[in-house]
Amino acid sequence: ETPPKPESPIKVAAVPKAAKGKTLEDVFDEWKVGKKRDAVNKTTRALALVKDAGIKVPLRDLTRQDGLAFRDHINATIVGTSGKTRSNVLASIQALLNYAVKEKGWIDSNPWSGTAIAKGRAKKRDPWDDAALRTLLHSPLTEDRRVDLTAQYWLPLLALMTGARQAELCQLRVDDVIQRDGVWLLDINEEGEDKSLKSAAGERWVAIHSKLIALGFIDHVERMRETGESLVFPGILTAKSRTAALYVSDWFRARCRALGLYQKWRDFHALRTTVGTALRAVDPPLGEALITAIMGHEAGNVGAANYHRPAPKTLQRAIETLDFPAVLKLRRSHN
């Protein structure tokens, strides 16, 4: 008798040839379509850190050990930042890997699933007192390859007299210094390459204090414009894997140590905390909605949400309430 025809062996679905050599960069090219600039910029920087960590294998060759190595590289490279900031870097790559699994089918599972960086509690920053500010602002500046003397001079002053975030100040362009209704303003926005804000609420106007104008800030901006510079502070070091703001953090920490001012939570961002504290101490009160608009915080109520861009004169009156003695006693000496 003719034996029965043997059954075909169970076929295992083959990996599509197109997926075999795919990399994180290939996933990024697909993922970024339709994404907001801020998300794309953050993921671009995270990918640069992956490359910096020496992880260059195709998706299908990635291992959990690679993920742990990348986590350790983040912690070792992005020093002086919060656990939340470092966690967000890892999360950017996790999002790409999840996209490769769920949307593209290029890998069966996320090999870095479960790797994480503890966010920890939010840092509690205390305001700078006048004695510390006097030492910081009145001590001679020293050469530093990361931040030139011009940026060293203006960045702490701007942070202290506007409440702007460190990254917002580092990415300022000369076209972001504008005049409306006779008031000089910082137009903090995301327009242009390599600019990003912490949130939508970060897009705002902030009045420039008259003391900053008297010290020559507008003159500096005009000099940058006349020499063809696009950035207000072009003398800050940048790299693919490190933003200008991170180099400013490194420099500021070193300066505070050299001046005997270093405290764990008294960093550059604490200058912004100092502004928020001062604005809330004004009598009569400015109102939380106005302070929220100036600081670029997410509005906590409907009234604040509708107060996104106050009139220039209103912003000016609010910012002129800042009267730190260490700043007001400075004399114009920087050109």
mmCIF file of C-alpha atoms in Angstrom:
data_model
loop_
_atom_site.group_PDB
_atom_site.id
_atom_site.type_symbol
_atom_site.label_atom_id
_atom_site.label_comp_id
_atom_site.label_asym_id
_atom_site.label_seq_id
_atom_site.Cartn_x
_atom_site.Cartn_y
_atom_site.Cartn_z
ATOM 1 C CA GLU A 1 0.000 0.000 0.000
ATOM 2 C CA THR A 2 1.060 3.515 -0.709
ATOM 3 C CA PRO A 3 2.046 5.136 2.579
ATOM 4 C CA PRO A 4 0.175 8.294 3.535
ATOM 5 C CA LYS A 5 1.742 11.530 2.447
ATOM 6 C CA PRO A 6 3.747 12.934 5.374
ATOM 7 C CA GLU A 7 2.475 16.150 6.872
ATOM 8 C CA SER A 8 4.480 19.244 6.182
ATOM 9 C CA PRO A 9 6.554 20.349 9.135
ATOM 10 C CA ILE A 10 5.259 23.359 11.045
ATOM 11 C CA LYS A 11 6.672 26.438 9.461
ATOM 12 C CA VAL A 12 8.041 29.145 11.669
ATOM 13 C CA ALA A 13 7.339 32.604 10.388
ATOM 14 C CA ALA A 14 10.524 33.974 8.933
ATOM 15 C CA VAL A 15 11.844 37.334 9.989
ATOM 16 C CA PRO A 16 11.281 39.739 7.096
ATOM 17 C CA LYS A 17 14.556 40.445 5.394
ATOM 18 C CA ALA A 18 13.851 44.155 5.625
ATOM 19 C CA ALA A 19 13.714 43.919 9.425
ATOM 20 C CA LYS A 20 16.919 41.969 9.983
ATOM 21 C CA GLY A 21 19.310 44.901 9.710
ATOM 22 C CA LYS A 22 17.060 47.594 11.152
ATOM 23 C CA THR A 23 18.573 49.881 13.756
ATOM 24 C CA LEU A 24 17.285 52.337 16.329
ATOM 25 C CA GLU A 25 17.915 55.093 13.803
ATOM 26 C CA ASP A 26 15.588 53.341 11.341
ATOM 27 C CA VAL A 27 12.898 53.149 14.005
ATOM 28 C CA PHE A 28 13.401 56.825 14.775
ATOM 29 C CA ASP A 29 12.943 57.773 11.105
ATOM 30 C CA GLU A 30 9.536 56.066 11.132
ATOM 31 C CA TRP A 31 8.503 57.156 14.617
ATOM 32 C CA LYS A 32 9.245 60.865 14.244
ATOM 33 C CA VAL A 33 6.695 61.436 11.469
ATOM 34 C CA GLY A 34 4.037 63.744 12.849
ATOM 35 C CA LYS A 35 5.725 64.128 16.239
ATOM 36 C CA LYS A 36 6.243 67.526 17.871
ATOM 37 C CA ARG A 37 9.647 69.164 17.528
ATOM 38 C CA ASP A 38 10.308 68.961 21.250
ATOM 39 C CA ALA A 39 9.840 65.175 21.309
ATOM 40 C CA VAL A 40 11.983 64.741 18.188
ATOM 41 C CA ASN A 41 14.798 66.870 19.628
ATOM 42 C CA LYS A 42 14.810 64.995 22.927
ATOM 43 C CA THR A 43 14.891 61.617 21.184
ATOM 44 C CA THR A 44 17.674 62.814 18.862
ATOM 45 C CA ARG A 45 19.797 63.660 21.902
ATOM 46 C CA ALA A 46 18.977 60.307 23.499
ATOM 47 C CA LEU A 47 20.075 58.467 20.337
ATOM 48 C CA ALA A 48 23.340 60.386 20.382
ATOM 49 C CA LEU A 49 23.925 59.060 23.901
ATOM 50 C CA VAL A 50 23.238 55.502 22.710
ATOM 51 C CA LYS A 51 25.929 55.927 20.059
ATOM 52 C CA ASP A 52 28.231 57.555 22.610
ATOM 53 C CA ALA A 53 27.783 54.477 24.815
ATOM 54 C CA GLY A 54 29.128 52.303 21.981
ATOM 55 C CA ILE A 55 25.833 50.522 21.309
ATOM 56 C CA LYS A 56 25.652 50.201 17.510
ATOM 57 C CA VAL A 57 24.135 46.757 16.863
ATOM 58 C CA PRO A 58 20.929 46.062 14.892
ATOM 59 C CA LEU A 59 17.635 45.883 16.778
ATOM 60 C CA ARG A 60 17.548 42.078 16.800
ATOM 61 C CA ASP A 61 20.982 41.910 18.403
ATOM 62 C CA LEU A 62 20.166 44.256 21.279
ATOM 63 C CA THR A 63 20.282 42.568 24.685
ATOM 64 C CA ARG A 64 19.179 43.411 28.184
ATOM 65 C CA GLN A 65 22.837 43.923 29.051
ATOM 66 C CA ASP A 66 22.989 46.651 26.416
ATOM 67 C CA GLY A 67 20.052 48.341 28.140
ATOM 68 C CA LEU A 68 21.724 48.157 31.519
ATOM 69 C CA ALA A 69 24.941 49.511 30.021
ATOM 70 C CA PHE A 70 23.024 52.418 28.487
ATOM 71 C CA ARG A 71 21.348 53.141 31.818
ATOM 72 C CA ASP A 72 24.744 53.261 33.521
ATOM 73 C CA HIS A 73 26.088 55.491 30.742
ATOM 74 C CA ILE A 74 23.235 57.965 31.260
ATOM 75 C CA ASN A 75 23.888 58.122 34.995
ATOM 76 C CA ALA A 76 27.610 58.639 34.428
ATOM 77 C CA THR A 77 27.271 61.185 31.618
ATOM 78 C CA ILE A 78 24.332 63.396 32.568
ATOM 79 C CA VAL A 79 25.580 64.328 35.997
ATOM 80 C CA GLY A 80 24.055 67.074 38.070
ATOM 81 C CA THR A 81 20.539 66.420 36.763
ATOM 82 C CA SER A 82 17.488 64.993 38.469
ATOM 83 C CA GLY A 83 16.533 61.329 38.333
ATOM 84 C CA LYS A 84 13.479 62.393 36.369
ATOM 85 C CA THR A 85 15.609 64.033 33.675
ATOM 86 C CA ARG A 86 17.811 60.945 33.316
ATOM 87 C CA SER A 87 14.784 58.672 33.378
ATOM 88 C CA ASN A 88 13.247 60.635 30.513
ATOM 89 C CA VAL A 89 16.342 59.989 28.370
ATOM 90 C CA LEU A 90 15.994 56.238 28.856
ATOM 91 C CA ALA A 91 12.239 56.489 28.285
ATOM 92 C CA SER A 92 12.844 58.081 24.869
ATOM 93 C CA ILE A 93 14.709 54.978 23.697
ATOM 94 C CA GLN A 94 12.199 52.663 25.368
ATOM 95 C CA ALA A 95 9.481 54.380 23.333
ATOM 96 C CA LEU A 96 11.375 53.632 20.102
ATOM 97 C CA LEU A 97 11.799 49.978 21.042
ATOM 98 C CA ASN A 98 8.107 49.655 21.908
ATOM 99 C CA TYR A 99 7.236 51.267 18.581
ATOM 100 C CA ALA A 100 9.462 48.752 16.772
ATOM 101 C CA VAL A 101 7.514 45.943 18.482
ATOM 102 C CA LYS A 102 3.922 47.171 18.330
ATOM 103 C CA GLU A 103 3.817 49.317 15.208
ATOM 104 C CA LYS A 104 6.497 47.883 12.915
ATOM 105 C CA GLY A 105 6.834 44.265 14.021
ATOM 106 C CA TRP A 106 10.592 44.472 13.526
ATOM 107 C CA ILE A 107 11.307 42.754 16.855
ATOM 108 C CA ASP A 108 9.194 40.415 18.970
ATOM 109 C CA SER A 109 9.722 42.152 22.305
ATOM 110 C CA ASN A 110 11.482 45.083 23.898
ATOM 111 C CA PRO A 111 14.867 43.754 25.077
ATOM 112 C CA TRP A 112 15.276 46.707 27.437
ATOM 113 C CA SER A 113 11.942 46.254 29.145
ATOM 114 C CA GLY A 114 12.327 46.577 32.904
ATOM 115 C CA THR A 115 15.455 48.726 32.793
ATOM 116 C CA ALA A 116 14.708 51.987 34.565
ATOM 117 C CA ILE A 117 16.225 54.923 36.388
ATOM 118 C CA ALA A 118 14.686 55.902 39.702
ATOM 119 C CA LYS A 119 13.108 59.328 39.458
ATOM 120 C CA GLY A 120 13.324 60.052 43.148
ATOM 121 C CA ARG A 121 11.628 62.940 44.846
ATOM 122 C CA ALA A 122 11.608 66.367 43.279
ATOM 123 C CA LYS A 123 14.522 68.489 44.416
ATOM 124 C CA LYS A 124 13.657 71.016 47.066
ATOM 125 C CA ARG A 125 15.635 74.117 46.206
ATOM 126 C CA ASP A 126 16.038 76.968 48.639
ATOM 127 C CA PRO A 127 16.254 80.561 47.381
ATOM 128 C CA TRP A 128 19.670 82.208 47.186
ATOM 129 C CA ASP A 129 20.268 84.722 50.001
ATOM 130 C CA ASP A 130 21.805 88.130 49.363
ATOM 131 C CA ALA A 131 25.204 87.282 50.851
ATOM 132 C CA ALA A 132 25.616 84.290 48.527
ATOM 133 C CA LEU A 133 24.370 86.305 45.554
ATOM 134 C CA ARG A 134 26.830 89.062 46.322
ATOM 135 C CA THR A 135 29.722 86.568 46.283
ATOM 136 C CA LEU A 136 28.433 84.936 43.083
ATOM 137 C CA LEU A 137 27.817 88.116 41.118
ATOM 138 C CA HIS A 138 30.631 90.352 42.384
ATOM 139 C CA SER A 139 33.526 87.855 42.201
ATOM 140 C CA PRO A 140 35.878 87.975 39.182
ATOM 141 C CA LEU A 141 35.079 85.593 36.343
ATOM 142 C CA THR A 142 37.607 83.024 35.161
ATOM 143 C CA GLU A 143 38.192 81.540 31.714
ATOM 144 C CA ASP A 144 36.377 78.263 31.052
ATOM 145 C CA ARG A 145 36.282 76.338 27.770
ATOM 146 C CA ARG A 146 32.631 75.372 28.333
ATOM 147 C CA VAL A 147 31.168 78.850 28.820
ATOM 148 C CA ASP A 148 32.795 82.074 27.653
ATOM 149 C CA LEU A 149 33.052 85.127 29.904
ATOM 150 C CA THR A 150 30.117 86.930 28.289
ATOM 151 C CA ALA A 151 27.719 84.054 28.956
ATOM 152 C CA GLN A 152 29.187 83.619 32.451
ATOM 153 C CA TYR A 153 28.320 87.231 33.214
ATOM 154 C CA TRP A 154 24.800 87.369 31.783
ATOM 155 C CA LEU A 155 23.277 83.945 32.389
ATOM 156 C CA PRO A 156 23.016 84.138 36.226
ATOM 157 C CA LEU A 157 21.779 87.733 35.996
ATOM 158 C CA LEU A 158 19.104 86.849 33.458
ATOM 159 C CA ALA A 159 17.978 83.847 35.482
ATOM 160 C CA LEU A 160 17.730 85.995 38.604
ATOM 161 C CA MET A 161 15.944 88.939 36.987
ATOM 162 C CA THR A 162 13.568 87.076 34.642
ATOM 163 C CA GLY A 163 12.963 83.663 36.196
ATOM 164 C CA ALA A 164 13.690 81.999 32.854
ATOM 165 C CA ARG A 165 14.914 78.419 32.812
ATOM 166 C CA GLN A 166 18.537 77.596 32.137
ATOM 167 C CA ALA A 167 17.807 75.854 28.811
ATOM 168 C CA GLU A 168 15.540 78.716 27.715
ATOM 169 C CA LEU A 169 18.355 81.214 28.212
ATOM 170 C CA CYS A 170 20.992 79.058 26.507
ATOM 171 C CA GLN A 171 18.937 78.750 23.312
ATOM 172 C CA LEU A 172 17.929 82.418 23.095
ATOM 173 C CA ARG A 173 18.354 83.950 19.645
ATOM 174 C CA VAL A 174 18.870 87.622 18.934
ATOM 175 C CA ASP A 175 15.452 87.656 17.269
ATOM 176 C CA ASP A 176 13.946 86.520 20.581
ATOM 177 C CA VAL A 177 14.815 89.864 22.197
ATOM 178 C CA ILE A 178 11.965 92.091 21.071
ATOM 179 C CA GLN A 179 10.268 95.367 21.939
ATOM 180 C CA ARG A 180 6.499 95.686 22.268
ATOM 181 C CA ASP A 181 4.651 98.797 23.450
ATOM 182 C CA GLY A 182 7.966 100.314 24.492
ATOM 183 C CA VAL A 183 8.865 97.315 26.679
ATOM 184 C CA TRP A 184 11.875 95.076 26.027
ATOM 185 C CA LEU A 185 10.921 91.394 26.244
ATOM 186 C CA LEU A 186 12.369 87.918 25.982
ATOM 187 C CA ASP A 187 10.179 86.028 23.513
ATOM 188 C CA ILE A 188 10.631 82.468 24.772
ATOM 189 C CA ASN A 189 9.499 80.102 22.025
ATOM 190 C CA GLU A 190 10.270 76.928 20.079
ATOM 191 C CA GLU A 191 10.738 78.569 16.702
ATOM 192 C CA GLY A 192 13.927 77.422 15.008
ATOM 193 C CA GLU A 193 16.048 74.294 14.977
ATOM 194 C CA ASP A 194 17.328 72.750 18.217
ATOM 195 C CA LYS A 195 14.932 74.781 20.368
ATOM 196 C CA SER A 196 12.577 73.104 22.791
ATOM 197 C CA LEU A 197 10.541 74.055 25.829
ATOM 198 C CA LYS A 198 9.615 72.059 28.880
ATOM 199 C CA SER A 199 5.898 72.412 28.106
ATOM 200 C CA ALA A 200 3.447 74.467 26.066
ATOM 201 C CA ALA A 201 3.190 76.883 29.009
ATOM 202 C CA GLY A 202 6.873 77.695 28.554
ATOM 203 C CA GLU A 203 6.087 79.717 25.424
ATOM 204 C CA ARG A 204 5.716 83.250 26.773
ATOM 205 C CA TRP A 205 6.994 86.804 27.014
ATOM 206 C CA VAL A 206 9.127 87.905 29.965
ATOM 207 C CA ALA A 207 9.933 91.577 30.529
ATOM 208 C CA ILE A 208 13.608 92.535 30.734
ATOM 209 C CA HIS A 209 14.343 94.341 34.002
ATOM 210 C CA SER A 210 15.573 97.937 33.697
ATOM 211 C CA LYS A 211 18.724 97.005 35.643
ATOM 212 C CA LEU A 212 19.697 94.487 32.970
ATOM 213 C CA ILE A 213 19.211 97.170 30.325
ATOM 214 C CA ALA A 214 21.320 99.620 32.353
ATOM 215 C CA LEU A 215 24.075 97.002 32.642
ATOM 216 C CA GLY A 216 24.140 96.667 28.841
ATOM 217 C CA PHE A 217 22.160 93.550 27.957
ATOM 218 C CA ILE A 218 20.338 95.099 24.977
ATOM 219 C CA ASP A 219 23.659 96.521 23.770
ATOM 220 C CA HIS A 220 25.144 93.013 23.894
ATOM 221 C CA VAL A 221 22.254 91.614 21.867
ATOM 222 C CA GLU A 222 22.671 94.328 19.250
ATOM 223 C CA ARG A 223 26.399 93.564 18.987
ATOM 224 C CA MET A 224 25.591 89.911 18.351
ATOM 225 C CA ARG A 225 23.083 90.937 15.706
ATOM 226 C CA GLU A 226 25.572 93.272 13.984
ATOM 227 C CA THR A 227 28.264 90.582 13.860
ATOM 228 C CA GLY A 228 25.848 88.121 12.242
ATOM 229 C CA GLU A 229 25.414 85.845 15.248
ATOM 230 C CA SER A 230 22.033 84.159 15.551
ATOM 231 C CA LEU A 231 22.429 83.172 19.211
ATOM 232 C CA VAL A 232 22.514 85.648 22.076
ATOM 233 C CA PHE A 233 25.203 83.464 23.705
ATOM 234 C CA PRO A 234 27.200 81.691 20.995
ATOM 235 C CA GLY A 235 30.108 81.044 23.358
ATOM 236 C CA ILE A 236 28.578 78.014 25.105
ATOM 237 C CA LEU A 237 29.956 74.573 24.242
ATOM 238 C CA THR A 238 27.529 72.093 22.643
ATOM 239 C CA ALA A 239 27.736 68.487 21.493
ATOM 240 C CA LYS A 240 25.403 65.933 19.948
ATOM 241 C CA SER A 241 24.969 64.133 23.247
ATOM 242 C CA ARG A 242 25.079 67.177 25.551
ATOM 243 C CA THR A 243 23.080 70.362 25.342
ATOM 244 C CA ALA A 244 24.464 73.812 26.064
ATOM 245 C CA ALA A 245 22.426 73.847 29.280
ATOM 246 C CA LEU A 246 24.301 70.800 30.600
ATOM 247 C CA TYR A 247 27.646 72.480 29.984
ATOM 248 C CA VAL A 248 26.341 75.549 31.823
ATOM 249 C CA SER A 249 25.365 73.297 34.742
ATOM 250 C CA ASP A 250 28.884 71.864 34.858
ATOM 251 C CA TRP A 251 30.451 75.314 34.740
ATOM 252 C CA PHE A 252 28.110 76.785 37.357
ATOM 253 C CA ARG A 253 28.699 73.922 39.760
ATOM 254 C CA ALA A 254 32.469 74.331 39.400
ATOM 255 C CA ARG A 255 32.208 78.095 39.948
ATOM 256 C CA CYS A 256 30.138 77.657 43.096
ATOM 257 C CA ARG A 257 32.674 75.181 44.455
ATOM 258 C CA ALA A 258 35.531 77.570 43.704
ATOM 259 C CA LEU A 259 33.720 80.408 45.483
ATOM 260 C CA GLY A 260 32.806 78.255 48.499
ATOM 261 C CA LEU A 261 29.092 78.545 47.677
ATOM 262 C CA TYR A 262 28.331 74.973 46.715
ATOM 263 C CA GLN A 263 25.325 73.354 48.358
ATOM 264 C CA LYS A 264 23.522 70.303 47.047
ATOM 265 C CA TRP A 265 20.304 72.050 45.999
ATOM 266 C CA ARG A 266 21.648 75.571 45.539
ATOM 267 C CA ASP A 267 22.291 75.246 41.828
ATOM 268 C CA PHE A 268 21.549 77.353 38.765
ATOM 269 C CA HIS A 269 17.887 76.376 38.793
ATOM 270 C CA ALA A 270 17.636 77.682 42.354
ATOM 271 C CA LEU A 271 18.051 81.191 40.901
ATOM 272 C CA ARG A 272 14.688 80.619 39.240
ATOM 273 C CA THR A 273 13.293 79.446 42.592
ATOM 274 C CA THR A 274 14.547 82.705 44.082
ATOM 275 C CA VAL A 275 12.556 84.687 41.504
ATOM 276 C CA GLY A 276 9.356 82.740 42.159
ATOM 277 C CA THR A 277 9.736 83.286 45.900
ATOM 278 C CA ALA A 278 10.351 87.019 45.442
ATOM 279 C CA LEU A 279 7.366 87.493 43.119
ATOM 280 C CA ARG A 280 5.080 85.781 45.630
ATOM 281 C CA ALA A 281 6.315 88.082 48.410
ATOM 282 C CA VAL A 282 5.288 91.304 46.639
ATOM 283 C CA ASP A 283 2.832 93.483 48.545
ATOM 284 C CA PRO A 284 0.195 94.022 47.291
ATOM 285 C CA PRO A 285 0.221 90.534 45.720
ATOM 286 C CA LEU A 286 0.757 90.179 41.997
ATOM 287 C CA GLY A 287 -1.658 87.298 41.757
ATOM 288 C CA GLU A 288 -0.803 83.673 41.073
ATOM 289 C CA ALA A 289 -2.100 83.805 37.488
ATOM 290 C CA LEU A 290 0.396 86.538 36.552
ATOM 291 C CA ILE A 291 3.278 84.782 38.318
ATOM 292 C CA THR A 292 2.386 81.535 36.545
ATOM 293 C CA ALA A 293 2.480 83.339 33.196
ATOM 294 C CA ILE A 294 5.866 84.927 33.940
ATOM 295 C CA MET A 295 7.466 81.703 35.162
ATOM 296 C CA GLY A 296 6.046 79.537 32.376
ATOM 297 C CA HIS A 297 4.401 77.075 34.731
ATOM 298 C CA GLU A 298 1.472 74.899 33.779
ATOM 299 C CA ALA A 299 -1.686 76.688 34.892
ATOM 300 C CA GLY A 300 -3.396 75.044 37.837
ATOM 301 C CA ASN A 301 -6.788 76.611 37.275
ATOM 302 C CA VAL A 302 -8.959 78.004 34.501
ATOM 303 C CA GLY A 303 -8.196 81.614 35.407
ATOM 304 C CA ALA A 304 -4.461 81.054 35.178
ATOM 305 C CA ALA A 305 -4.851 79.125 31.930
ATOM 306 C CA ASN A 306 -6.515 82.149 30.344
ATOM 307 C CA TYR A 307 -3.707 84.452 31.522
ATOM 308 C CA HIS A 308 -1.039 83.036 29.236
ATOM 309 C CA ARG A 309 0.279 86.282 27.739
ATOM 310 C CA PRO A 310 -0.301 89.426 29.829
ATOM 311 C CA ALA A 311 0.242 92.858 28.292
ATOM 312 C CA PRO A 312 3.894 94.031 28.078
ATOM 313 C CA LYS A 313 3.305 96.877 30.557
ATOM 314 C CA THR A 314 1.813 94.417 33.043
ATOM 315 C CA LEU A 315 4.827 92.139 32.668
ATOM 316 C CA GLN A 316 7.155 95.094 33.118
ATOM 317 C CA ARG A 317 5.485 96.259 36.341
ATOM 318 C CA ALA A 318 5.723 92.746 37.744
ATOM 319 C CA ILE A 319 9.368 92.147 36.840
ATOM 320 C CA GLU A 320 10.433 95.570 38.173
ATOM 321 C CA THR A 321 9.391 94.411 41.663
ATOM 322 C CA LEU A 322 12.541 92.265 41.729
ATOM 323 C CA ASP A 323 15.009 94.286 43.783
ATOM 324 C CA PHE A 324 17.851 92.000 44.843
ATOM 325 C CA PRO A 325 20.529 94.248 46.440
ATOM 326 C CA ALA A 326 23.372 92.147 45.018
ATOM 327 C CA VAL A 327 22.116 92.924 41.501
ATOM 328 C CA LEU A 328 21.128 96.538 42.025
ATOM 329 C CA LYS A 329 24.603 97.352 43.376
ATOM 330 C CA LEU A 330 26.361 96.075 40.262
ATOM 331 C CA ARG A 331 27.985 98.690 38.092
ATOM 332 C CA ARG A 332 28.260 98.494 34.349
ATOM 333 C CA SER A 333 31.719 97.170 33.605
ATOM 334 C CA HIS A 334 31.145 94.364 31.109
ATOM 335 C CA ASN A 335 31.260 95.142 27.387
#
